[in-house]
């Protein structure tokens, strides 16, 4: 990172300090504040509205222009022309695979999809009606108990095998979570299927009959996985990076990312958005519901974004996918889709949303597509976690591979009590 320009901070007491301004390949310049401690000052930026926590080469977002690139490739092109495992290879390794690399990667991941049979016993500790995300946090975290052969995170080979194991096994665990929730037997992966087909097979097959994945639904889910694969330094990825900075193993770090993703302000929004559409129920209720949003009674789930102050490019692709899937399934007059489009039209023409630059995000339409594919609502965020695992692992790997990385340790603005002496209980 070159430093072409300098900013000078001059304090009211006359002290000043020079702060380098760093430029990246794309996006805004950053003010390098690492010298600020010399003045005995911290920056103060709760929720990190203006903070670049790291440098990265993986994903670029331009929130004003509504751009999203994975390793420089626009998300629209990848969603249309690539497949999820190829995107995984790209995010992890930085380049699109050659035909040989692609075949080897597919073969490798396919042969890691089974989980240790002991892992199945973890599920029995959960109630059947436990939220699948609660189960995912626990079972994915438990993976670290099974791989003592590859926990040296400073060994690139250990990092690579852990990345492959997570990419291959999270879908299996996700499908097991669903099967446990509905009381059906676990379905083992089948190597004849590709990554997405295999996941659908493990989710929907039963021992009682043959299951053939519907190619239209497979393609739709593949596109959903691609759209959710990575997204720069969002809350869950930042959680994974912070956990990883302490040297924690990748399985525990991904479990922390799953926990952070669960919140309705983040990955839990797809489940919340679909519930919102069901609560509204009919297009005739849209105006009243939107008024409730403007009265700040609740948020419009699937709308708004910390970075995108324009249409989330993923939402546009998701809307198109929604339309294609519903058409293919002859569900064109799907009430939820009509409701979502009416809600979008109403919100995007209302000054309240326009002034606040609130647009549909990736979660606004994804729930409708997932529902049409047959994924139950309580599994929507699990689908997000499955897809985002490659992003978390790629960002974790990039951080650990940087020999200069250090443990993340933010400071604070202390507003508590000054020093005071202990008061015995008799005097309180
Ligand atoms: C994801 O970071 C990522 O990249 C995340 C993600 C990824 O791929 O990793 O893109 C995935 O998490 C997408 C976002 C999913 N969340 C939702 O759809 C939940 C609903 N959205 C909001 O909770 C909100 O928009 C956030 C959390 C997404 C962003 O909130 P910010 O950046 O903290 O903005 P804010 O809350 O300060 O809002 C600014 C204003 C406020 O109004 P005023 O106080 O100025 O009057 O906009 C309002 C907010 O009340 N506002 C909304 C709103 N989102 C913001 N009002 C109604 N409905 C909304 N959805």
GROMACS .gro file of C-alpha atoms and ligand atoms in nm:
model
  488
    1UNK     CA    1   0.000   0.000   0.000
    2UNK     CA    2   0.170   0.317  -0.116
    3UNK     CA    3   0.140   0.641   0.074
    4UNK     CA    4   0.132   0.934  -0.170
    5UNK     CA    5  -0.024   1.193   0.052
    6UNK     CA    6  -0.011   1.303   0.411
    7UNK     CA    7  -0.281   1.441   0.642
    8UNK     CA    8  -0.168   1.657   0.932
    9UNK     CA    9  -0.371   1.646   1.253
   10UNK     CA   10  -0.319   1.956   1.462
   11UNK     CA   11  -0.453   1.955   1.817
   12UNK     CA   12  -0.596   2.254   2.004
   13UNK     CA   13  -0.291   2.232   2.234
   14UNK     CA   14  -0.063   2.291   1.937
   15UNK     CA   15   0.063   1.936   1.905
   16UNK     CA   16   0.035   1.785   1.556
   17UNK     CA   17   0.103   1.459   1.385
   18UNK     CA   18   0.141   1.350   1.021
   19UNK     CA   19  -0.086   1.065   0.915
   20UNK     CA   20  -0.013   0.885   0.586
   21UNK     CA   21  -0.304   0.856   0.338
   22UNK     CA   22  -0.300   0.509   0.178
   23UNK     CA   23  -0.455   0.425  -0.159
   24UNK     CA   24  -0.590   0.085  -0.257
   25UNK     CA   25  -0.651  -0.058  -0.605
   26UNK     CA   26  -1.014   0.056  -0.597
   27UNK     CA   27  -1.232   0.242  -0.348
   28UNK     CA   28  -1.173   0.526  -0.103
   29UNK     CA   29  -0.829   0.616   0.033
   30UNK     CA   30  -0.770   0.542   0.401
   31UNK     CA   31  -0.610   0.747   0.674
   32UNK     CA   32  -0.336   0.538   0.838
   33UNK     CA   33  -0.392   0.607   1.209
   34UNK     CA   34  -0.129   0.372   1.348
   35UNK     CA   35   0.083   0.671   1.463
   36UNK     CA   36  -0.209   0.822   1.654
   37UNK     CA   37  -0.115   0.638   1.976
   38UNK     CA   38   0.195   0.864   1.991
   39UNK     CA   39  -0.042   1.149   2.075
   40UNK     CA   40  -0.208   0.934   2.341
   41UNK     CA   41  -0.530   0.936   2.136
   42UNK     CA   42  -0.765   0.661   2.014
   43UNK     CA   43  -1.008   0.690   1.725
   44UNK     CA   44  -1.375   0.658   1.821
   45UNK     CA   45  -1.594   0.482   1.564
   46UNK     CA   46  -1.857   0.255   1.728
   47UNK     CA   47  -2.004   0.005   1.475
   48UNK     CA   48  -1.717   0.098   1.245
   49UNK     CA   49  -1.902   0.337   1.014
   50UNK     CA   50  -1.569   0.486   0.899
   51UNK     CA   51  -1.315   0.218   0.982
   52UNK     CA   52  -1.114  -0.006   0.751
   53UNK     CA   53  -1.017  -0.292   0.985
   54UNK     CA   54  -0.773  -0.459   0.745
   55UNK     CA   55  -0.644  -0.470   0.391
   56UNK     CA   56  -0.776  -0.742   0.162
   57UNK     CA   57  -0.761  -0.856  -0.200
   58UNK     CA   58  -1.070  -1.074  -0.196
   59UNK     CA   59  -1.390  -0.871  -0.241
   60UNK     CA   60  -1.460  -0.514  -0.347
   61UNK     CA   61  -1.787  -0.328  -0.284
   62UNK     CA   62  -1.880   0.018  -0.411
   63UNK     CA   63  -2.190   0.104  -0.207
   64UNK     CA   64  -2.278   0.420  -0.399
   65UNK     CA   65  -2.248   0.261  -0.742
   66UNK     CA   66  -2.388  -0.075  -0.629
   67UNK     CA   67  -2.085  -0.277  -0.738
   68UNK     CA   68  -1.963  -0.613  -0.600
   69UNK     CA   69  -1.650  -0.790  -0.733
   70UNK     CA   70  -1.504  -1.122  -0.617
   71UNK     CA   71  -1.131  -1.104  -0.694
   72UNK     CA   72  -1.218  -0.840  -0.955
   73UNK     CA   73  -1.497  -1.033  -1.130
   74UNK     CA   74  -1.842  -0.862  -1.117
   75UNK     CA   75  -2.100  -1.062  -0.923
   76UNK     CA   76  -2.348  -1.041  -1.214
   77UNK     CA   77  -2.106  -1.224  -1.445
   78UNK     CA   78  -2.019  -1.491  -1.186
   79UNK     CA   79  -2.386  -1.551  -1.100
   80UNK     CA   80  -2.468  -1.599  -1.467
   81UNK     CA   81  -2.160  -1.782  -1.599
   82UNK     CA   82  -1.984  -1.956  -1.309
   83UNK     CA   83  -2.073  -2.226  -1.059
   84UNK     CA   84  -2.038  -2.220  -0.682
   85UNK     CA   85  -1.732  -2.446  -0.649
   86UNK     CA   86  -1.550  -2.244  -0.916
   87UNK     CA   87  -1.634  -1.926  -0.719
   88UNK     CA   88  -1.501  -2.100  -0.406
   89UNK     CA   89  -1.175  -2.177  -0.584
   90UNK     CA   90  -1.156  -1.815  -0.703
   91UNK     CA   91  -1.219  -1.665  -0.357
   92UNK     CA   92  -0.973  -1.900  -0.187
   93UNK     CA   93  -0.692  -1.892  -0.446
   94UNK     CA   94  -0.736  -1.556  -0.620
   95UNK     CA   95  -0.772  -1.683  -0.977
   96UNK     CA   96  -1.031  -1.877  -1.177
   97UNK     CA   97  -0.920  -2.244  -1.201
   98UNK     CA   98  -0.783  -2.405  -1.516
   99UNK     CA   99  -0.982  -2.709  -1.634
  100UNK     CA  100  -0.734  -2.938  -1.453
  101UNK     CA  101  -0.744  -2.732  -1.133
  102UNK     CA  102  -1.122  -2.724  -1.146
  103UNK     CA  103  -1.150  -3.103  -1.188
  104UNK     CA  104  -0.900  -3.167  -0.906
  105UNK     CA  105  -1.077  -2.921  -0.675
  106UNK     CA  106  -1.418  -3.078  -0.742
  107UNK     CA  107  -1.276  -3.426  -0.676
  108UNK     CA  108  -1.107  -3.310  -0.357
  109UNK     CA  109  -1.414  -3.139  -0.211
  110UNK     CA  110  -1.642  -3.428  -0.312
  111UNK     CA  111  -1.425  -3.669  -0.117
  112UNK     CA  112  -1.443  -3.463   0.200
  113UNK     CA  113  -1.823  -3.435   0.221
  114UNK     CA  114  -1.872  -3.714   0.474
  115UNK     CA  115  -1.841  -3.631   0.846
  116UNK     CA  116  -1.703  -3.849   1.125
  117UNK     CA  117  -1.988  -4.074   1.239
  118UNK     CA  118  -1.932  -3.964   1.601
  119UNK     CA  119  -2.030  -3.612   1.496
  120UNK     CA  120  -2.387  -3.736   1.441
  121UNK     CA  121  -2.412  -3.791   1.817
  122UNK     CA  122  -2.382  -3.419   1.888
  123UNK     CA  123  -2.729  -3.369   1.745
  124UNK     CA  124  -2.893  -3.582   2.013
  125UNK     CA  125  -2.806  -3.318   2.273
  126UNK     CA  126  -3.044  -3.072   2.104
  127UNK     CA  127  -3.424  -3.065   2.124
  128UNK     CA  128  -3.571  -3.157   1.789
  129UNK     CA  129  -3.726  -2.810   1.764
  130UNK     CA  130  -3.398  -2.627   1.834
  131UNK     CA  131  -3.341  -2.349   1.580
  132UNK     CA  132  -3.112  -2.493   1.310
  133UNK     CA  133  -2.868  -2.202   1.353
  134UNK     CA  134  -2.822  -2.296   1.721
  135UNK     CA  135  -2.736  -2.650   1.612
  136UNK     CA  136  -2.501  -2.526   1.338
  137UNK     CA  137  -2.304  -2.311   1.585
  138UNK     CA  138  -2.255  -2.613   1.810
  139UNK     CA  139  -2.182  -2.885   1.557
  140UNK     CA  140  -1.953  -2.682   1.329
  141UNK     CA  141  -1.759  -2.568   1.636
  142UNK     CA  142  -1.726  -2.933   1.739
  143UNK     CA  143  -1.545  -3.016   1.412
  144UNK     CA  144  -1.225  -2.881   1.572
  145UNK     CA  145  -1.241  -3.181   1.809
  146UNK     CA  146  -1.196  -3.417   1.516
  147UNK     CA  147  -0.902  -3.276   1.323
  148UNK     CA  148  -0.596  -3.279   1.548
  149UNK     CA  149  -0.388  -3.351   1.235
  150UNK     CA  150  -0.434  -3.001   1.093
  151UNK     CA  151  -0.465  -2.740   1.365
  152UNK     CA  152  -0.131  -2.566   1.310
  153UNK     CA  153  -0.275  -2.255   1.150
  154UNK     CA  154   0.073  -2.128   1.057
  155UNK     CA  155   0.118  -2.431   0.830
  156UNK     CA  156  -0.030  -2.344   0.486
  157UNK     CA  157  -0.109  -2.710   0.421
  158UNK     CA  158  -0.305  -2.733   0.747
  159UNK     CA  159  -0.494  -2.416   0.654
  160UNK     CA  160  -0.571  -2.559   0.311
  161UNK     CA  161  -0.701  -2.895   0.433
  162UNK     CA  162  -0.911  -2.720   0.700
  163UNK     CA  163  -1.056  -2.490   0.433
  164UNK     CA  164  -1.143  -2.788   0.214
  165UNK     CA  165  -1.296  -2.979   0.507
  166UNK     CA  166  -1.515  -2.683   0.605
  167UNK     CA  167  -1.625  -2.618   0.247
  168UNK     CA  168  -1.710  -2.987   0.201
  169UNK     CA  169  -1.865  -3.066   0.539
  170UNK     CA  170  -2.076  -2.761   0.621
  171UNK     CA  171  -2.343  -2.860   0.362
  172UNK     CA  172  -2.354  -3.212   0.510
  173UNK     CA  173  -2.394  -3.071   0.862
  174UNK     CA  174  -2.655  -2.822   0.738
  175UNK     CA  175  -2.862  -3.098   0.580
  176UNK     CA  176  -2.822  -3.312   0.896
  177UNK     CA  177  -2.948  -3.015   1.100
  178UNK     CA  178  -3.261  -3.000   0.884
  179UNK     CA  179  -3.319  -3.376   0.896
  180UNK     CA  180  -3.281  -3.374   1.275
  181UNK     CA  181  -3.528  -3.086   1.299
  182UNK     CA  182  -3.797  -3.270   1.100
  183UNK     CA  183  -3.728  -3.614   1.249
  184UNK     CA  184  -3.608  -3.780   0.930
  185UNK     CA  185  -3.294  -3.998   0.910
  186UNK     CA  186  -2.966  -3.835   0.803
  187UNK     CA  187  -2.888  -3.880   0.434
  188UNK     CA  188  -2.524  -3.946   0.346
  189UNK     CA  189  -2.364  -3.754   0.057
  190UNK     CA  190  -2.345  -3.921  -0.285
  191UNK     CA  191  -2.029  -3.859  -0.490
  192UNK     CA  192  -2.214  -3.883  -0.820
  193UNK     CA  193  -2.380  -3.547  -0.747
  194UNK     CA  194  -2.217  -3.205  -0.784
  195UNK     CA  195  -2.191  -2.977  -0.481
  196UNK     CA  196  -2.538  -2.820  -0.498
  197UNK     CA  197  -2.714  -3.137  -0.616
  198UNK     CA  198  -2.554  -3.321  -0.325
  199UNK     CA  199  -2.682  -3.065  -0.076
  200UNK     CA  200  -3.035  -3.087  -0.214
  201UNK     CA  201  -3.012  -3.466  -0.210
  202UNK     CA  202  -2.906  -3.468   0.158
  203UNK     CA  203  -3.182  -3.217   0.239
  204UNK     CA  204  -3.476  -3.373   0.058
  205UNK     CA  205  -3.404  -3.742  -0.013
  206UNK     CA  206  -3.550  -4.013   0.212
  207UNK     CA  207  -3.462  -4.384   0.228
  208UNK     CA  208  -3.813  -4.458   0.103
  209UNK     CA  209  -3.771  -4.338  -0.254
  210UNK     CA  210  -3.531  -4.221  -0.524
  211UNK     CA  211  -3.456  -3.846  -0.528
  212UNK     CA  212  -3.362  -3.668  -0.851
  213UNK     CA  213  -3.259  -3.301  -0.805
  214UNK     CA  214  -3.460  -3.059  -1.024
  215UNK     CA  215  -3.200  -2.883  -1.247
  216UNK     CA  216  -3.388  -2.551  -1.237
  217UNK     CA  217  -3.392  -2.550  -0.858
  218UNK     CA  218  -3.028  -2.664  -0.846
  219UNK     CA  219  -2.930  -2.369  -1.069
  220UNK     CA  220  -3.132  -2.128  -0.855
  221UNK     CA  221  -2.967  -2.252  -0.534
  222UNK     CA  222  -2.625  -2.243  -0.703
  223UNK     CA  223  -2.687  -1.877  -0.785
  224UNK     CA  224  -2.796  -1.806  -0.426
  225UNK     CA  225  -2.476  -1.965  -0.298
  226UNK     CA  226  -2.266  -1.755  -0.539
  227UNK     CA  227  -2.443  -1.432  -0.436
  228UNK     CA  228  -2.385  -1.501  -0.065
  229UNK     CA  229  -2.028  -1.634  -0.086
  230UNK     CA  230  -1.842  -1.326   0.039
  231UNK     CA  231  -1.904  -0.961   0.116
  232UNK     CA  232  -1.590  -0.780   0.239
  233UNK     CA  233  -1.570  -0.703   0.613
  234UNK     CA  234  -1.935  -0.754   0.720
  235UNK     CA  235  -2.023  -0.833   1.082
  236UNK     CA  236  -1.977  -1.211   1.062
  237UNK     CA  237  -1.657  -1.194   0.856
  238UNK     CA  238  -1.514  -0.937   1.098
  239UNK     CA  239  -1.605  -1.177   1.379
  240UNK     CA  240  -1.421  -1.462   1.206
  241UNK     CA  241  -1.116  -1.240   1.152
  242UNK     CA  242  -1.112  -1.123   1.515
  243UNK     CA  243  -1.153  -1.479   1.647
  244UNK     CA  244  -0.883  -1.599   1.406
  245UNK     CA  245  -0.644  -1.321   1.510
  246UNK     CA  246  -0.608  -1.488   1.852
  247UNK     CA  247  -0.488  -1.808   1.682
  248UNK     CA  248  -0.816  -1.996   1.734
  249UNK     CA  249  -0.863  -2.287   1.494
  250UNK     CA  250  -1.066  -2.230   1.174
  251UNK     CA  251  -1.357  -2.451   1.282
  252UNK     CA  252  -1.410  -2.246   1.598
  253UNK     CA  253  -1.369  -1.925   1.396
  254UNK     CA  254  -1.635  -2.030   1.143
  255UNK     CA  255  -1.864  -2.124   1.434
  256UNK     CA  256  -1.822  -1.768   1.565
  257UNK     CA  257  -1.913  -1.638   1.218
  258UNK     CA  258  -2.229  -1.851   1.216
  259UNK     CA  259  -2.324  -1.706   1.555
  260UNK     CA  260  -2.276  -1.348   1.432
  261UNK     CA  261  -2.462  -1.414   1.107
  262UNK     CA  262  -2.770  -1.536   1.297
  263UNK     CA  263  -2.881  -1.187   1.402
  264UNK     CA  264  -3.186  -1.039   1.219
  265UNK     CA  265  -2.984  -0.728   1.132
  266UNK     CA  266  -2.744  -0.952   0.938
  267UNK     CA  267  -2.798  -1.300   0.796
  268UNK     CA  268  -3.114  -1.358   0.994
  269UNK     CA  269  -3.285  -1.097   0.776
  270UNK     CA  270  -3.383  -1.346   0.504
  271UNK     CA  271  -3.592  -1.544   0.752
  272UNK     CA  272  -3.726  -1.219   0.903
  273UNK     CA  273  -3.809  -1.076   0.558
  274UNK     CA  274  -4.016  -1.376   0.458
  275UNK     CA  275  -4.200  -1.371   0.791
  276UNK     CA  276  -4.263  -1.000   0.730
  277UNK     CA  277  -4.415  -1.074   0.387
  278UNK     CA  278  -4.637  -1.342   0.541
  279UNK     CA  279  -4.739  -1.099   0.818
  280UNK     CA  280  -4.837  -0.833   0.562
  281UNK     CA  281  -5.033  -1.103   0.382
  282UNK     CA  282  -5.184  -0.901   0.099
  283UNK     CA  283  -5.084  -0.611  -0.130
  284UNK     CA  284  -5.378  -0.414   0.014
  285UNK     CA  285  -5.193  -0.404   0.349
  286UNK     CA  286  -4.865  -0.271   0.206
  287UNK     CA  287  -4.937   0.101   0.254
  288UNK     CA  288  -5.038   0.049   0.618
  289UNK     CA  289  -4.731  -0.164   0.686
  290UNK     CA  290  -4.499   0.091   0.525
  291UNK     CA  291  -4.657   0.361   0.744
  292UNK     CA  292  -4.564   0.150   1.047
  293UNK     CA  293  -4.204   0.145   0.923
  294UNK     CA  294  -4.206   0.524   0.883
  295UNK     CA  295  -4.351   0.554   1.235
  296UNK     CA  296  -4.045   0.351   1.341
  297UNK     CA  297  -4.256   0.070   1.485
  298UNK     CA  298  -4.035  -0.182   1.302
  299UNK     CA  299  -3.778  -0.202   1.024
  300UNK     CA  300  -3.850  -0.316   0.667
  301UNK     CA  301  -3.661  -0.644   0.672
  302UNK     CA  302  -3.449  -0.710   0.363
  303UNK     CA  303  -3.415  -0.335   0.312
  304UNK     CA  304  -3.123  -0.103   0.384
  305UNK     CA  305  -2.755  -0.171   0.407
  306UNK     CA  306  -2.453  -0.023   0.583
  307UNK     CA  307  -2.257  -0.005   0.261
  308UNK     CA  308  -2.505  -0.011  -0.030
  309UNK     CA  309  -2.671   0.329  -0.068
  310UNK     CA  310  -2.794   0.207  -0.403
  311UNK     CA  311  -2.959  -0.120  -0.511
  312UNK     CA  312  -2.766  -0.418  -0.372
  313UNK     CA  313  -2.648  -0.582  -0.699
  314UNK     CA  314  -2.727  -0.919  -0.545
  315UNK     CA  315  -3.089  -0.816  -0.490
  316UNK     CA  316  -3.130  -0.743  -0.862
  317UNK     CA  317  -2.994  -1.087  -0.955
  318UNK     CA  318  -3.207  -1.244  -0.682
  319UNK     CA  319  -3.522  -1.073  -0.813
  320UNK     CA  320  -3.452  -1.210  -1.162
  321UNK     CA  321  -3.384  -1.557  -1.020
  322UNK     CA  322  -3.709  -1.534  -0.826
  323UNK     CA  323  -3.900  -1.455  -1.143
  324UNK     CA  324  -3.732  -1.739  -1.341
  325UNK     CA  325  -3.788  -2.001  -1.069
  326UNK     CA  326  -4.152  -1.906  -1.010
  327UNK     CA  327  -4.213  -1.908  -1.388
  328UNK     CA  328  -4.044  -2.247  -1.422
  329UNK     CA  329  -4.250  -2.386  -1.136
  330UNK     CA  330  -4.566  -2.227  -1.283
  331UNK     CA  331  -4.603  -2.017  -0.965
  332UNK     CA  332  -4.597  -1.684  -1.148
  333UNK     CA  333  -4.888  -1.551  -0.944
  334UNK     CA  334  -4.697  -1.628  -0.624
  335UNK     CA  335  -4.855  -1.399  -0.366
  336UNK     CA  336  -4.533  -1.338  -0.173
  337UNK     CA  337  -4.345  -1.235  -0.488
  338UNK     CA  338  -4.622  -0.996  -0.591
  339UNK     CA  339  -4.623  -0.860  -0.237
  340UNK     CA  340  -4.244  -0.814  -0.240
  341UNK     CA  341  -4.253  -0.629  -0.572
  342UNK     CA  342  -4.538  -0.405  -0.450
  343UNK     CA  343  -4.347  -0.337  -0.128
  344UNK     CA  344  -4.032  -0.253  -0.325
  345UNK     CA  345  -4.224  -0.022  -0.559
  346UNK     CA  346  -4.399   0.154  -0.270
  347UNK     CA  347  -4.081   0.198  -0.064
  348UNK     CA  348  -3.865   0.313  -0.356
  349UNK     CA  349  -4.115   0.589  -0.438
  350UNK     CA  350  -4.146   0.710  -0.077
  351UNK     CA  351  -3.927   1.003   0.042
  352UNK     CA  352  -3.869   0.830   0.378
  353UNK     CA  353  -3.676   0.551   0.206
  354UNK     CA  354  -3.529   0.768  -0.069
  355UNK     CA  355  -3.383   1.020   0.180
  356UNK     CA  356  -3.229   0.737   0.382
  357UNK     CA  357  -3.107   0.557   0.066
  358UNK     CA  358  -3.287   0.240   0.167
  359UNK     CA  359  -3.299  -0.019  -0.111
  360UNK     CA  360  -3.372  -0.394  -0.115
  361UNK     CA  361  -3.068  -0.597  -0.011
  362UNK     CA  362  -2.974  -0.956  -0.082
  363UNK     CA  363  -3.219  -1.083   0.181
  364UNK     CA  364  -3.531  -0.923   0.039
  365UNK     CA  365  -3.600  -1.173  -0.239
  366UNK     CA  366  -3.387  -1.468  -0.131
  367UNK     CA  367  -3.651  -1.602   0.106
  368UNK     CA  368  -3.909  -1.628  -0.174
  369UNK     CA  369  -3.668  -1.826  -0.391
  370UNK     CA  370  -3.566  -2.050  -0.100
  371UNK     CA  371  -3.932  -2.114  -0.017
  372UNK     CA  372  -4.001  -2.202  -0.384
  373UNK     CA  373  -3.705  -2.445  -0.379
  374UNK     CA  374  -3.862  -2.612  -0.074
  375UNK     CA  375  -3.622  -2.487   0.194
  376UNK     CA  376  -3.810  -2.431   0.522
  377UNK     CA  377  -3.799  -2.077   0.665
  378UNK     CA  378  -3.597  -2.177   0.972
  379UNK     CA  379  -3.320  -2.300   0.739
  380UNK     CA  380  -3.284  -1.975   0.541
  381UNK     CA  381  -2.997  -1.838   0.752
  382UNK     CA  382  -2.833  -2.180   0.751
  383UNK     CA  383  -2.827  -2.154   0.370
  384UNK     CA  384  -2.662  -1.813   0.406
  385UNK     CA  385  -2.404  -1.961   0.649
  386UNK     CA  386  -2.336  -2.253   0.413
  387UNK     CA  387  -2.266  -2.016   0.124
  388UNK     CA  388  -2.067  -1.769   0.335
  389UNK     CA  389  -1.835  -2.036   0.476
  390UNK     CA  390  -1.603  -1.996   0.176
  391UNK     CA  391  -1.592  -1.620   0.234
  392UNK     CA  392  -1.514  -1.660   0.602
  393UNK     CA  393  -1.245  -1.921   0.535
  394UNK     CA  394  -1.087  -1.719   0.251
  395UNK     CA  395  -1.073  -1.402   0.463
  396UNK     CA  396  -0.937  -1.598   0.763
  397UNK     CA  397  -0.672  -1.762   0.544
  398UNK     CA  398  -0.570  -1.425   0.394
  399UNK     CA  399  -0.526  -1.279   0.743
  400UNK     CA  400  -0.325  -1.572   0.888
  401UNK     CA  401  -0.107  -1.591   0.574
  402UNK     CA  402   0.003  -1.232   0.644
  403UNK     CA  403   0.309  -1.279   0.867
  404UNK     CA  404   0.252  -0.928   1.010
  405UNK     CA  405  -0.099  -0.997   1.136
  406UNK     CA  406  -0.155  -0.933   1.506
  407UNK     CA  407  -0.430  -1.010   1.754
  408UNK     CA  408  -0.717  -0.762   1.715
  409UNK     CA  409  -0.764  -0.561   2.033
  410UNK     CA  410  -0.985  -0.248   2.001
  411UNK     CA  411  -0.979   0.013   2.281
  412UNK     CA  412  -1.270   0.223   2.419
  413UNK     CA  413  -1.389   0.562   2.535
  414UNK     CA  414  -1.435   0.504   2.911
  415UNK     CA  415  -1.743   0.675   3.060
  416UNK     CA  416  -1.751   0.490   3.389
  417UNK     CA  417  -1.671   0.595   3.748
  418UNK     CA  418  -1.338   0.751   3.850
  419UNK     CA  419  -1.132   0.570   4.118
  420UNK     CA  420  -1.330   0.521   4.440
  421UNK     CA  421  -1.275   0.317   4.761
  422UNK     CA  422  -1.467   0.007   4.863
  423UNK     CA  423  -1.764   0.073   5.096
  424UNK     CA  424  -1.835  -0.195   5.359
  425UNK     CA  425  -2.191  -0.322   5.343
  426UNK     CA  426  -2.271  -0.176   5.691
  427UNK     CA  427  -2.210   0.172   5.546
  428UNK     CA  428  -2.415   0.136   5.226
  429LIG     C1  429  -2.677  -0.840   0.538
  429LIG     O1  430  -2.264  -0.585   0.596
  429LIG     C2  431  -2.294  -0.667   0.505
  429LIG     O2  432  -2.232  -0.672   0.401
  429LIG     C3  433  -2.408  -0.759   0.536
  429LIG     C4  434  -2.457  -0.847   0.421
  429LIG     C5  435  -2.353  -0.953   0.385
  429LIG     O3  436  -2.360  -1.002   0.271
  429LIG     O4  437  -2.272  -0.990   0.473
  429LIG     O5  438  -2.485  -0.767   0.308
  429LIG     C6  439  -2.583  -0.923   0.460
  429LIG     O6  440  -2.670  -0.840   0.657
  429LIG     C7  441  -2.773  -0.748   0.464
  429LIG     C8  442  -2.860  -0.663   0.561
  429LIG     C9  443  -2.973  -0.752   0.614
  429LIG     N1  444  -3.045  -0.680   0.723
  429LIG    C10  445  -3.172  -0.638   0.705
  429LIG     O7  446  -3.231  -0.640   0.597
  429LIG    C11  447  -3.236  -0.585   0.833
  429LIG    C12  448  -3.305  -0.452   0.802
  429LIG     N2  449  -3.198  -0.352   0.773
  429LIG    C13  450  -3.158  -0.267   0.883
  429LIG     O8  451  -3.153  -0.329   1.009
  429LIG    C14  452  -3.036  -0.181   0.846
  429LIG     O9  453  -3.059  -0.132   0.720
  429LIG    C15  454  -2.897  -0.241   0.849
  429LIG    C16  455  -2.867  -0.304   0.979
  429LIG    C17  456  -2.880  -0.340   0.739
  429LIG    C18  457  -2.798  -0.126   0.826
  429LIG    O10  458  -2.818  -0.037   0.928
  429LIG     P1  459  -2.718   0.086   0.956
  429LIG    O11  460  -2.615   0.094   0.849
  429LIG    O12  461  -2.671   0.077   1.096
  429LIG    O13  462  -2.807   0.209   0.932
  429LIG     P2  463  -2.900   0.277   1.040
  429LIG    O14  464  -2.966   0.172   1.124
  429LIG    O15  465  -2.822   0.383   1.107
  429LIG    O16  466  -3.015   0.341   0.946
  429LIG    C19  467  -3.004   0.473   0.898
  429LIG    C20  468  -3.149   0.521   0.895
  429LIG    C21  469  -3.217   0.514   1.032
  429LIG    O17  470  -3.323   0.611   1.030
  429LIG     P3  471  -3.300   0.754   1.107
  429LIG    O18  472  -3.257   0.718   1.248
  429LIG    O19  473  -3.192   0.825   1.029
  429LIG    O20  474  -3.434   0.822   1.101
  429LIG    O21  475  -3.228   0.435   0.809
  429LIG    C22  476  -3.327   0.369   0.888
  429LIG    C23  477  -3.283   0.379   1.032
  429LIG    O22  478  -3.396   0.373   1.120
  429LIG     N3  479  -3.331   0.232   0.842
  429LIG    C24  480  -3.441   0.163   0.819
  429LIG    C25  481  -3.401   0.039   0.772
  429LIG     N4  482  -3.267   0.032   0.768
  429LIG    C26  483  -3.222   0.153   0.813
  429LIG     N5  484  -3.572   0.198   0.835
  429LIG    C27  485  -3.662   0.103   0.802
  429LIG     N6  486  -3.630  -0.022   0.755
  429LIG    C28  487  -3.500  -0.055   0.738
  429LIG     N7  488  -3.470  -0.176   0.692
   0.00000   0.00000   0.00000
